[in-house]
PDB file of C-alpha atoms and ligand atoms in Angstrom:
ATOM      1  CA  UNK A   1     -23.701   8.067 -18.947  1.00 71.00           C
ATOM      2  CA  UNK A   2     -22.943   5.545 -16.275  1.00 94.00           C
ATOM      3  CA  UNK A   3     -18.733   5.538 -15.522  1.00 98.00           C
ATOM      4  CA  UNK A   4     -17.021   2.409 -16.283  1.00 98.00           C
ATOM      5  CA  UNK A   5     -15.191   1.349 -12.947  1.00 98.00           C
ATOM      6  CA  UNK A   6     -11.813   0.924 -12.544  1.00 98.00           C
ATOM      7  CA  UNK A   7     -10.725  -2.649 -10.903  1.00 98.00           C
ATOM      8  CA  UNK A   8      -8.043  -2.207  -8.542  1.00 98.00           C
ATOM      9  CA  UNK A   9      -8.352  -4.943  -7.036  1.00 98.00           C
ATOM     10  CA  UNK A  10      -8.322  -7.114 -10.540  1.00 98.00           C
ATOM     11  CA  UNK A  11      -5.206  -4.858 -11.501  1.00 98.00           C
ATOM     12  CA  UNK A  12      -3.400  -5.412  -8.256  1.00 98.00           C
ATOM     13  CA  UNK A  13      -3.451  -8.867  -8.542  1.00 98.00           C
ATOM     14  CA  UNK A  14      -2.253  -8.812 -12.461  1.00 98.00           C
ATOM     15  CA  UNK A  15       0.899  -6.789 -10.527  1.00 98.00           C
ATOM     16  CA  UNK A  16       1.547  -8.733  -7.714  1.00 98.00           C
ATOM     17  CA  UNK A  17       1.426 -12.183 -10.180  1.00 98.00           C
ATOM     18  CA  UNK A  18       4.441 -10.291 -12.127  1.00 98.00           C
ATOM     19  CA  UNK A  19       5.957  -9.539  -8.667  1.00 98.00           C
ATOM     20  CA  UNK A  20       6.247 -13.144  -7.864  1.00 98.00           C
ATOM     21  CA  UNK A  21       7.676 -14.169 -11.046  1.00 98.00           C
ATOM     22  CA  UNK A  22      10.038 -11.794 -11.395  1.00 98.00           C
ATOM     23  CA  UNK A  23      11.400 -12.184  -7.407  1.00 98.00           C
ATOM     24  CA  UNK A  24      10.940 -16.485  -7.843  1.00 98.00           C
ATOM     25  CA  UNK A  25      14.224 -15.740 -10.712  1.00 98.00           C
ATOM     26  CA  UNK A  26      15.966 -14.071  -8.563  1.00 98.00           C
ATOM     27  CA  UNK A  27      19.321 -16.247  -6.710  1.00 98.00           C
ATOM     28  CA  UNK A  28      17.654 -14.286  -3.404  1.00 98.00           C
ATOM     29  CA  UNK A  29      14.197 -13.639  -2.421  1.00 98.00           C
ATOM     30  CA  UNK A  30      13.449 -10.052  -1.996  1.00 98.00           C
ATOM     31  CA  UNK A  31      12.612  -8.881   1.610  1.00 98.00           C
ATOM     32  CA  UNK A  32      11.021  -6.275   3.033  1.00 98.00           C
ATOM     33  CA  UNK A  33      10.637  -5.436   6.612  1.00 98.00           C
ATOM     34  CA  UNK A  34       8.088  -3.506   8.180  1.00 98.00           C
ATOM     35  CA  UNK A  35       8.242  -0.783  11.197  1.00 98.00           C
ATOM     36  CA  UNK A  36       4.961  -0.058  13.149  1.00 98.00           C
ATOM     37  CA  UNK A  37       4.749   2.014  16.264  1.00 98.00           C
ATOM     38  CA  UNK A  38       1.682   1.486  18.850  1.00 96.00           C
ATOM     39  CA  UNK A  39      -1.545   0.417  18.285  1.00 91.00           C
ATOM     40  CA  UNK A  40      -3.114   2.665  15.951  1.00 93.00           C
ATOM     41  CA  UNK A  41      -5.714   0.005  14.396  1.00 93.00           C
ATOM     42  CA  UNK A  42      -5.794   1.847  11.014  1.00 93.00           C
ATOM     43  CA  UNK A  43      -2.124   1.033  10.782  1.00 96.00           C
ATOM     44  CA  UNK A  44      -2.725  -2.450  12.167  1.00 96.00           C
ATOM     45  CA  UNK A  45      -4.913  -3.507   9.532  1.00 95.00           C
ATOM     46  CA  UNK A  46      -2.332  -2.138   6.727  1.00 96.00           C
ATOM     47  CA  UNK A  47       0.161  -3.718   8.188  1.00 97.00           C
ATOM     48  CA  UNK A  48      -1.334  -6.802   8.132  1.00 97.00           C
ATOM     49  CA  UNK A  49      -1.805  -7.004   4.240  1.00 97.00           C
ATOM     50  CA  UNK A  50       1.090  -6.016   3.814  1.00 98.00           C
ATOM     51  CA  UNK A  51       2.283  -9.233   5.082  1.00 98.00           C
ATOM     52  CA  UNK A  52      -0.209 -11.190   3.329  1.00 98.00           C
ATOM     53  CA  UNK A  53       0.867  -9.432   0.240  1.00 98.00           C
ATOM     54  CA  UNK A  54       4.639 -10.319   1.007  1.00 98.00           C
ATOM     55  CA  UNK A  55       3.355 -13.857   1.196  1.00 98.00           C
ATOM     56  CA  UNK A  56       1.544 -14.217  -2.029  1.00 98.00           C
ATOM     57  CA  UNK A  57       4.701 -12.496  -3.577  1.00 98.00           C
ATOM     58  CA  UNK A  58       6.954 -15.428  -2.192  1.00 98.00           C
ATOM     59  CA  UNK A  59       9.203 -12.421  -0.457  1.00 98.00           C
ATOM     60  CA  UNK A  60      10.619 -12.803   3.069  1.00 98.00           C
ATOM     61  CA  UNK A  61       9.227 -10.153   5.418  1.00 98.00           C
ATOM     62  CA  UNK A  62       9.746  -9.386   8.742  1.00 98.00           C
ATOM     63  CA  UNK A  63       7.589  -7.039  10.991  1.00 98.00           C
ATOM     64  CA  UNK A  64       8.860  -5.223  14.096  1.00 98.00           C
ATOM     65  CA  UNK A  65       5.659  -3.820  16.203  1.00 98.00           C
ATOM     66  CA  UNK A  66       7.148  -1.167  19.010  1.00 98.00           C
ATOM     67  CA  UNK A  67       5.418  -0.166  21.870  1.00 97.00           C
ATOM     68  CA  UNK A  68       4.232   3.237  21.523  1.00 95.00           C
ATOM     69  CA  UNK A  69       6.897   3.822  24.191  1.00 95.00           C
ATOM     70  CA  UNK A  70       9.786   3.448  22.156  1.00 97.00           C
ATOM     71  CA  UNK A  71      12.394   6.454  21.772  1.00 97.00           C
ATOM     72  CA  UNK A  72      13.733   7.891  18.864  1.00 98.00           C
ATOM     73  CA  UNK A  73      17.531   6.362  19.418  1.00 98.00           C
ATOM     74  CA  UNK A  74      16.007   2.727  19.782  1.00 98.00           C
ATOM     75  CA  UNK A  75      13.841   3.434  16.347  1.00 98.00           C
ATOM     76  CA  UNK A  76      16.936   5.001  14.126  1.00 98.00           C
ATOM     77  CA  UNK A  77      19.503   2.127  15.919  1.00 98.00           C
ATOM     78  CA  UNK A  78      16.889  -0.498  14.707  1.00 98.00           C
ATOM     79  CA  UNK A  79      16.818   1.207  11.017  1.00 98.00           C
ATOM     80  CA  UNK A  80      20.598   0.978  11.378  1.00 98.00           C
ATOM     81  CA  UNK A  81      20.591  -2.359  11.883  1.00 98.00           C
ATOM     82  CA  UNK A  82      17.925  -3.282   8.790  1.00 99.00           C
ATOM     83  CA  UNK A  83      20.058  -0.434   6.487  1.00 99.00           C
ATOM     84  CA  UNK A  84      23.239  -2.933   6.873  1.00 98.00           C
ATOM     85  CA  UNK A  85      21.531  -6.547   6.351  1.00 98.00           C
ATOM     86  CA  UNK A  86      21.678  -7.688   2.920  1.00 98.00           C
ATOM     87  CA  UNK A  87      18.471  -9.935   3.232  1.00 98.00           C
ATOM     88  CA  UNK A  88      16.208  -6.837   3.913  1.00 98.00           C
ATOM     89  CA  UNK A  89      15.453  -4.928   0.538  1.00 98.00           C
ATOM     90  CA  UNK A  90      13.169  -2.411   1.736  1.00 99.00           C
ATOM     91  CA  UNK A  91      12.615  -0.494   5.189  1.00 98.00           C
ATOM     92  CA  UNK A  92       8.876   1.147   5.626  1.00 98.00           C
ATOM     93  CA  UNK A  93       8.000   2.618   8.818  1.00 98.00           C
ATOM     94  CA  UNK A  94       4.283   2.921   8.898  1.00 98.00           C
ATOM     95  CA  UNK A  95       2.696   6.702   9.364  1.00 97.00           C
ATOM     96  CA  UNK A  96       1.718   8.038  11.436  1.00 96.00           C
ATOM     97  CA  UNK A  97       4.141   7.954  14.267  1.00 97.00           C
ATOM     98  CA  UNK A  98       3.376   9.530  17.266  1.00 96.00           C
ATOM     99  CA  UNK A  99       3.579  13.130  18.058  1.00 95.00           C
ATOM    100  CA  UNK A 100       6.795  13.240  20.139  1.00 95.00           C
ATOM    101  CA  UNK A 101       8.557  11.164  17.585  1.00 98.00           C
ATOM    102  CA  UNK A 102      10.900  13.474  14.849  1.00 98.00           C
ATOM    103  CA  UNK A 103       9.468  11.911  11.852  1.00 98.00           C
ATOM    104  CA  UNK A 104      11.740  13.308   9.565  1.00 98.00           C
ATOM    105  CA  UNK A 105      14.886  11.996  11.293  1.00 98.00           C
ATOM    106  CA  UNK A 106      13.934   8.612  11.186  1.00 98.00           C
ATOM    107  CA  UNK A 107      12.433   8.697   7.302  1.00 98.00           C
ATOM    108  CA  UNK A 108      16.199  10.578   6.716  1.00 98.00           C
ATOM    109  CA  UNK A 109      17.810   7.185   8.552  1.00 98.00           C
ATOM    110  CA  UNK A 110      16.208   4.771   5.778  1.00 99.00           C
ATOM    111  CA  UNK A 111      19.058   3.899   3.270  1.00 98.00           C
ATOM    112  CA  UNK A 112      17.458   5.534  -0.106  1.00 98.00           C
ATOM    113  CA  UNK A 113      18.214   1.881  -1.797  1.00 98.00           C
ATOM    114  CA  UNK A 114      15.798   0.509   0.561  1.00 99.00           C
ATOM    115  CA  UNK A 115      13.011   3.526   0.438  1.00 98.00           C
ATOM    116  CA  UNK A 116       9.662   1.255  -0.913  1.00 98.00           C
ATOM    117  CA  UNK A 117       7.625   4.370   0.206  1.00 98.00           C
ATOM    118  CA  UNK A 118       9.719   7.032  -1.527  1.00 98.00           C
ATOM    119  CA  UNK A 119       9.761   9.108   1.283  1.00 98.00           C
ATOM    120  CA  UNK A 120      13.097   9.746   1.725  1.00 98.00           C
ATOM    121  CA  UNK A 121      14.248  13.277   0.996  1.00 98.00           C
ATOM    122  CA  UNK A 122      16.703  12.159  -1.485  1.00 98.00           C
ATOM    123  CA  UNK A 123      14.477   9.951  -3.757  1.00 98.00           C
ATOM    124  CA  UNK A 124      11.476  13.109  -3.260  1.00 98.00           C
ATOM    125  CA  UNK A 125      14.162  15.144  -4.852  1.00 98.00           C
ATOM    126  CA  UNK A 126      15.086  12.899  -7.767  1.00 98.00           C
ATOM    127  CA  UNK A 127      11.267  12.015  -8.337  1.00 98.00           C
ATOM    128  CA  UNK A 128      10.922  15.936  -8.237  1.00 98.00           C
ATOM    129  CA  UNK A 129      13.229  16.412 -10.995  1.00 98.00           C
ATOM    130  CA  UNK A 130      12.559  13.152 -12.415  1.00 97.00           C
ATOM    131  CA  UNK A 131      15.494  11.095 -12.221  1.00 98.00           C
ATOM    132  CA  UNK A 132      14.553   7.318 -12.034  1.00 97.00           C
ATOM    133  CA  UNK A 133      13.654   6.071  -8.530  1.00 98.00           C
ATOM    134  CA  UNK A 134      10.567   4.303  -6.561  1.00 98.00           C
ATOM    135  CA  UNK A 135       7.198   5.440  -7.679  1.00 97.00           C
ATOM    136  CA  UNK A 136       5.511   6.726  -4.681  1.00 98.00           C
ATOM    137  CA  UNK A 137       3.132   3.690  -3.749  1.00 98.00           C
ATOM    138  CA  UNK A 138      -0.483   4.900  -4.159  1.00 98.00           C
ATOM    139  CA  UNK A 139       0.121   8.087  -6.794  1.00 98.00           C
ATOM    140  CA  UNK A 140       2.186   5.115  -8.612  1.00 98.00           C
ATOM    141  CA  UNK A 141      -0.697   2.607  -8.389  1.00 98.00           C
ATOM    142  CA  UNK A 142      -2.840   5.181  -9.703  1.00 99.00           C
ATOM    143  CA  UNK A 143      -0.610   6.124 -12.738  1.00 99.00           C
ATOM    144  CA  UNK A 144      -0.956   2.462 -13.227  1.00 98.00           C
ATOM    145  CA  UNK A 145      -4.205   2.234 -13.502  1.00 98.00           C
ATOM    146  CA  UNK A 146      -4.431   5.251 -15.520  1.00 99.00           C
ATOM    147  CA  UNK A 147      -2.360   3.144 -18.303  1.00 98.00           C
ATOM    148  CA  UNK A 148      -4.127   0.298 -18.065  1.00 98.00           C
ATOM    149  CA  UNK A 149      -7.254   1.723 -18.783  1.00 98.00           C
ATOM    150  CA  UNK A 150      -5.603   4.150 -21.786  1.00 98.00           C
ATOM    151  CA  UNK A 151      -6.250   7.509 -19.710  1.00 99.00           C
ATOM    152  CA  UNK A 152      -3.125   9.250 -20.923  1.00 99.00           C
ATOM    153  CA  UNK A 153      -2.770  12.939 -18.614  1.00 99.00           C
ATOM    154  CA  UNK A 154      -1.040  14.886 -21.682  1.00 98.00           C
ATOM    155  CA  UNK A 155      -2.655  17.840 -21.852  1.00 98.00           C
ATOM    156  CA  UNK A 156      -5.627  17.040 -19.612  1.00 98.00           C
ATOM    157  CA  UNK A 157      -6.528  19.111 -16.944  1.00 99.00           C
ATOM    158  CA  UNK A 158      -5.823  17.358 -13.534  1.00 99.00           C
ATOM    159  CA  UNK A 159      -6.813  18.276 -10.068  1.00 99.00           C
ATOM    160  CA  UNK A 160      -6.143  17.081  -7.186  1.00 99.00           C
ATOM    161  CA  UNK A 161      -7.733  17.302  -4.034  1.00 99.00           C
ATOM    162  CA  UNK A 162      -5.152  17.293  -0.631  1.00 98.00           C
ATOM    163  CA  UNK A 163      -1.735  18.373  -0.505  1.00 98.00           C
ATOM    164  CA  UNK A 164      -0.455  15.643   1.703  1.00 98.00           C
ATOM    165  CA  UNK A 165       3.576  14.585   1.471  1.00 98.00           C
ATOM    166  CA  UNK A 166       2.104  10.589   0.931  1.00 98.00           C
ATOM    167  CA  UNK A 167      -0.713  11.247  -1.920  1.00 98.00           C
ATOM    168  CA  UNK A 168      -1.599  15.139  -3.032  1.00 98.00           C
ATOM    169  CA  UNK A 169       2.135  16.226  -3.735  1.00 98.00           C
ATOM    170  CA  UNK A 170       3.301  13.061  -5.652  1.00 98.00           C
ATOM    171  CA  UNK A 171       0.222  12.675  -7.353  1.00 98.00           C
ATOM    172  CA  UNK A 172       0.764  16.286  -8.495  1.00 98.00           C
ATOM    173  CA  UNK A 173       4.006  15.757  -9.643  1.00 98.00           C
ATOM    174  CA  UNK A 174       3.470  12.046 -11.674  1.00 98.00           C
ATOM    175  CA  UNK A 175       0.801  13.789 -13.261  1.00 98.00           C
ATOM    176  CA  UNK A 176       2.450  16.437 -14.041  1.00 98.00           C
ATOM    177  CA  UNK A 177       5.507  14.061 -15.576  1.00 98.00           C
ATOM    178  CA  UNK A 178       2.946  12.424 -17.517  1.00 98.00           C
ATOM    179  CA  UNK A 179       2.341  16.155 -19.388  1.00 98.00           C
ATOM    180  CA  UNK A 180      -1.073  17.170 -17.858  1.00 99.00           C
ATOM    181  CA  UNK A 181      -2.022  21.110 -16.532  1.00 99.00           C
ATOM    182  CA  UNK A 182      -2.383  20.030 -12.783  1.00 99.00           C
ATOM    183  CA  UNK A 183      -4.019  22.190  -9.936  1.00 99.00           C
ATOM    184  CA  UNK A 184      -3.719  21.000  -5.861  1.00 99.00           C
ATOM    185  CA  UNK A 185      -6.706  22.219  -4.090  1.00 98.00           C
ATOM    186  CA  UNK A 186      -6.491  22.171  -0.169  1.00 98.00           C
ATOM    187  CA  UNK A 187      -8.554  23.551   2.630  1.00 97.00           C
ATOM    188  CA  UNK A 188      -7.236  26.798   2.389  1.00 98.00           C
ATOM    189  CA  UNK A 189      -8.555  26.402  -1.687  1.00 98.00           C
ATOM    190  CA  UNK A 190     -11.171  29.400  -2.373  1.00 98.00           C
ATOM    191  CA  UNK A 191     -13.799  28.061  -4.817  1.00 97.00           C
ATOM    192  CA  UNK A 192     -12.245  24.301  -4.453  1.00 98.00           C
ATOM    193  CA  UNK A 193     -15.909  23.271  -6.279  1.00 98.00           C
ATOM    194  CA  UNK A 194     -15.165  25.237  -9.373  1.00 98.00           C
ATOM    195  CA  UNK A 195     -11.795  24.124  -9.666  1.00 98.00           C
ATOM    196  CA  UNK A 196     -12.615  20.480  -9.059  1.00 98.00           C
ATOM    197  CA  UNK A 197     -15.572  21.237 -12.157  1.00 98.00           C
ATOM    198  CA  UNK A 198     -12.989  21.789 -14.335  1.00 98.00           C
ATOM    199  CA  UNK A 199     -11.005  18.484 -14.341  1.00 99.00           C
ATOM    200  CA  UNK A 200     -10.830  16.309 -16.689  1.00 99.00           C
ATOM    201  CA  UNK A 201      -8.983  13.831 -14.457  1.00 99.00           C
ATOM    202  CA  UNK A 202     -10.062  14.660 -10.656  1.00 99.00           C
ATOM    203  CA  UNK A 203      -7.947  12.891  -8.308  1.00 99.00           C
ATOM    204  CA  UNK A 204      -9.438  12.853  -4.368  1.00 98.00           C
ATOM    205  CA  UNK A 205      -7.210  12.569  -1.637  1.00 98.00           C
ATOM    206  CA  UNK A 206      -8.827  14.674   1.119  1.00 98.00           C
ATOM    207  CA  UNK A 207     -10.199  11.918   3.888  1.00 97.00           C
ATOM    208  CA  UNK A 208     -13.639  13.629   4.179  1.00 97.00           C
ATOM    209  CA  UNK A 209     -16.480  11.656   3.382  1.00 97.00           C
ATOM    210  CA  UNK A 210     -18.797  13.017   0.781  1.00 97.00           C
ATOM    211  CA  UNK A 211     -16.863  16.046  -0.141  1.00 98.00           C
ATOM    212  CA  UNK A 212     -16.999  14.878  -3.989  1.00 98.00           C
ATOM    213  CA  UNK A 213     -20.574  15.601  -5.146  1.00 98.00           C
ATOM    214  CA  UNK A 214     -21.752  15.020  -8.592  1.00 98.00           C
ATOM    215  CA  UNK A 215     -22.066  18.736  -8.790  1.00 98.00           C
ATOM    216  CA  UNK A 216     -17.819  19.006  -8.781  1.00 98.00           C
ATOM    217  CA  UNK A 217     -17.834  17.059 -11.420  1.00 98.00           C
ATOM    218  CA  UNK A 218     -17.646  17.723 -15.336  1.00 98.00           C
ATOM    219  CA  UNK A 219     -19.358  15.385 -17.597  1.00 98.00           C
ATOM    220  CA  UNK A 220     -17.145  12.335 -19.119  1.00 98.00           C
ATOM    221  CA  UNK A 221     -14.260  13.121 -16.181  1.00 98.00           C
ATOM    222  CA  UNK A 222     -12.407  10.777 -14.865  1.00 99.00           C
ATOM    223  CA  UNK A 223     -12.658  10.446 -10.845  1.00 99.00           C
ATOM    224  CA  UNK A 224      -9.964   8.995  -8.746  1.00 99.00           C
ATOM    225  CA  UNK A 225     -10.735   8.346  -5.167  1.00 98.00           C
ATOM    226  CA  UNK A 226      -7.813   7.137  -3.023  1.00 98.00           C
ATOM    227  CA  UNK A 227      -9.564   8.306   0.222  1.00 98.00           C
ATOM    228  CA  UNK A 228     -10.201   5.328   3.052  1.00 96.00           C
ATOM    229  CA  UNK A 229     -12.756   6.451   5.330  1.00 96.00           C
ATOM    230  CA  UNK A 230     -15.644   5.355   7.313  1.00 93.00           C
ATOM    231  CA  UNK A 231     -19.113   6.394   7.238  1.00 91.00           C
ATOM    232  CA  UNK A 232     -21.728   6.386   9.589  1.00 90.00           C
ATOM    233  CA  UNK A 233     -22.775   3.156   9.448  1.00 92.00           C
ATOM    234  CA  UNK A 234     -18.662   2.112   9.714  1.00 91.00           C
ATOM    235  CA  UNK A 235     -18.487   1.066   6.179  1.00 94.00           C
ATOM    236  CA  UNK A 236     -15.281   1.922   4.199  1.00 95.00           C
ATOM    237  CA  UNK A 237     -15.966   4.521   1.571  1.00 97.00           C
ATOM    238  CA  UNK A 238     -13.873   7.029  -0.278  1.00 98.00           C
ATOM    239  CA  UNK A 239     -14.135  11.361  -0.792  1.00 98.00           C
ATOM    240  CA  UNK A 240     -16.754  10.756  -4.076  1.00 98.00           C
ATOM    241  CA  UNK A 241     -20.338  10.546  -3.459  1.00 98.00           C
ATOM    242  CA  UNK A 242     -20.130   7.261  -5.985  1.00 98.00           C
ATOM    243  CA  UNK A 243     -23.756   6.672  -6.813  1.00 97.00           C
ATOM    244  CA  UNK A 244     -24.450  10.550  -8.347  1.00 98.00           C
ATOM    245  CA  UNK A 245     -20.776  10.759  -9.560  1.00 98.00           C
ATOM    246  CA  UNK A 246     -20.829   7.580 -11.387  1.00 98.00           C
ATOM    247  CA  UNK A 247     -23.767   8.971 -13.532  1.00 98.00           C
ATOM    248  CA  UNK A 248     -21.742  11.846 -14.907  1.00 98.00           C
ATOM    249  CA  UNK A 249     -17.931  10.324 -14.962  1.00 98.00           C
ATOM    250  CA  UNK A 250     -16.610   8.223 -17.903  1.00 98.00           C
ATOM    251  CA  UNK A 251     -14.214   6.393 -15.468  1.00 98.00           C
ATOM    252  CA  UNK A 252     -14.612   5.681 -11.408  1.00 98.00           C
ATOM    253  CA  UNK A 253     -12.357   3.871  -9.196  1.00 98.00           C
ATOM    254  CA  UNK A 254     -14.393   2.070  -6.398  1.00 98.00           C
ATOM    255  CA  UNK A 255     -13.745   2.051  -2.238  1.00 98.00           C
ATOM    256  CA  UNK A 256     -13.212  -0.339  -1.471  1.00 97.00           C
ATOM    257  CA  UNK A 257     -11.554  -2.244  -4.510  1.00 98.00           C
ATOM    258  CA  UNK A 258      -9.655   1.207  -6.107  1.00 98.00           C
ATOM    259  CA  UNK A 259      -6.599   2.481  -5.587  1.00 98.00           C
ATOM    260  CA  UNK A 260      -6.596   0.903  -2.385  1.00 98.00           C
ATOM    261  CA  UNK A 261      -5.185  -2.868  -3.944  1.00 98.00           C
ATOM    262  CA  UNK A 262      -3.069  -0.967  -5.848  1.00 98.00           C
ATOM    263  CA  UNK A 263      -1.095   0.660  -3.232  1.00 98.00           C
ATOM    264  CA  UNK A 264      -0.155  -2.276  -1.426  1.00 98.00           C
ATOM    265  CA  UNK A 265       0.836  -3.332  -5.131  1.00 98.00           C
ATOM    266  CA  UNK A 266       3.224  -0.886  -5.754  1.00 98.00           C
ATOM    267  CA  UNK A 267       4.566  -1.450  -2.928  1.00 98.00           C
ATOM    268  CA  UNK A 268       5.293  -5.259  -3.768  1.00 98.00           C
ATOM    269  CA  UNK A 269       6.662  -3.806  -7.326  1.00 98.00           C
ATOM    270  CA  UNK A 270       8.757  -1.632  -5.494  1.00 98.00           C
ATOM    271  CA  UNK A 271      10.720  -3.950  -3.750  1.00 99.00           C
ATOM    272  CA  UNK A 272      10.997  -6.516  -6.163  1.00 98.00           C
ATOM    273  CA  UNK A 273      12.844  -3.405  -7.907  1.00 98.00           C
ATOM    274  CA  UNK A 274      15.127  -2.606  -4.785  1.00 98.00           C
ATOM    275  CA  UNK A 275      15.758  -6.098  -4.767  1.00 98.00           C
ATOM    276  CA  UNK A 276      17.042  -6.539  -8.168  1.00 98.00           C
ATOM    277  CA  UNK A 277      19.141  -3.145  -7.631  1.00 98.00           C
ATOM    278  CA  UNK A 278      20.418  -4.837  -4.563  1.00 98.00           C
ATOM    279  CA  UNK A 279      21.490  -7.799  -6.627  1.00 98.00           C
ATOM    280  CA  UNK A 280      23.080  -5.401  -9.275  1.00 97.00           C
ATOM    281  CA  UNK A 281      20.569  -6.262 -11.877  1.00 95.00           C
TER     282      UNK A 281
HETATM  283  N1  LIG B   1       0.369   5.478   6.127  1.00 50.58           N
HETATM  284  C1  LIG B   1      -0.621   5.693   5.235  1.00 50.58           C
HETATM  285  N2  LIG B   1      -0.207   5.398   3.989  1.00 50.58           N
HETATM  286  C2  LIG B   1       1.075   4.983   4.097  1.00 50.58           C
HETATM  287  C3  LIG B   1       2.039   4.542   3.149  1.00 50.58           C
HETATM  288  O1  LIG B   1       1.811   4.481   1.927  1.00 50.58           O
HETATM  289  N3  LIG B   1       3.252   4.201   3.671  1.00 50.58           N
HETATM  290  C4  LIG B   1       3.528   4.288   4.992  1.00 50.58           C
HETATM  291  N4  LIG B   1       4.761   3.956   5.393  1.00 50.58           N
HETATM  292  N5  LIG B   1       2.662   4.700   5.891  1.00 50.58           N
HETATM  293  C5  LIG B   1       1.434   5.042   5.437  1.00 50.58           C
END
């Protein structure tokens, strides 16, 4: 059976059209403004559609790119400042930050009103015990794509693959929200292949090209790759092996064109939503 592939990029679009409806009604734009440290070029190239995406939204968006120089006091005092403005709806700081910078302190800073990336340990906590709050950008754009594509988690078996604080943990727990048996499989996972086997949703979050063979993979699942890496030729490609695994899954999600759009979605959705909060709506 050949999978039926998931369009992310067709979805995203969908979303971000809503987005700009719903923020044009608004008496004030949203805004979101955007924190990047150095010049890692990863980063660089996620920052910059995320300010094409604030664009196509209609939002207002401002970016503030620090040298990799900058202290900690200069980073929280500028977080300050965008906590207190009332034309700023939501604060992300792109990851990573360098080493010698206390990356928890300055996530802490962020006003949880304006936390688009629900990193903040307060919102983790109320999407832990789930109490309404931001849907984590890229295990959100995944639920999303889930729904529109009538994959409902109750009482599947899920597993996912990385245990990072930004995918594997708040995958784990939206899944788990939406009813299904979930497993997180890490490097330190004995028999991670068997495991993986078993799903009936497989979600791969691991950054290693390859590592998602058609082998790992039960008949009909369905296979979510949110990894962005680069192969040896330097072309983008996700954690699945897509050509084998696409014979045996009943659903794939594409890299590029995957849960990649839908990120950068959510995070649109997200501030439209701290933008309407902010406007007591
Ligand atoms: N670095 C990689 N993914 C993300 C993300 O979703 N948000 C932020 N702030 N940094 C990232």
């Amino acid at each position: 059976m050949a999978a039926i592939w998931i369009d992310g990029k067709n979805l995203a679009a969908k979303i971000k059209e809503w987005v700009r409806a719903e923020g044009a009604a608004l008496v004030r734009r949203p805004g979101l403004a955007v924190i990047i440290v150095g010049e890692d070029p990863a980063s660089r190239v996620y920052v910059n559609s995320k300010r094409r995406d604030c664009e196509e939204c209609g939002f207002y968006s401002e970016e503030y790119a620090l040298p990799d120089s900058v202290v900690q006091g200069e980073l929280l005092e500028l977080i300050g400042e965008l906590n207190s403005r009332t034309d700023i709806d939501g604060i992300l700081v792109q990851l990573p930050l360098p080493k010698r910078l206390n990356e928890g302190e300055i996530l802490l800073a962020i006003d949880p009103s304006k936390d688009v990336d629900c990193f903040h340990p307060v919102n983790v906590g109320k999407l832990t015990i789930g109490q309404p709050v931001f849907q984590p950008c890229t295990p959100g754009g995944v639920m999303e794509m889930l729904e529109e594509y009538h994959i409902d988690p109750a009482g599947k078996r899920c597993v996912v693959l990385g245990r990072s604080n930004i995918v594997g943990k708040p995958m784990a727990l939206l899944l788990l929200h939406a009813h299904g048996t979930v497993t997180v499989c890490h490097s330190k996972t004995p028999d991670l292949a068997a495991i993986a086997a078993e799903a009936d949703i497989l979600v791969s979050a691991v950054g290693k090209t390859g590592l998602v063979t058609a082998d790992m993979v039960k008949d009909g699942a369905v296979v979510i790759d949110v990894a962005m890496n680069r192969n040896s030729e330097g072309k983008l490609c996700g954690d699945v092996c897509f050509a084998q695994v696409a014979e045996k899954a009943s659903y794939i999600t594409p890299v590029p064109g995957g849960v990649g759009p839908m990120t950068r979605a959510m995070l649109m959705k997200n501030t439209l939503t701290a933008a309407k909060l902010h406007q007591g709506l």
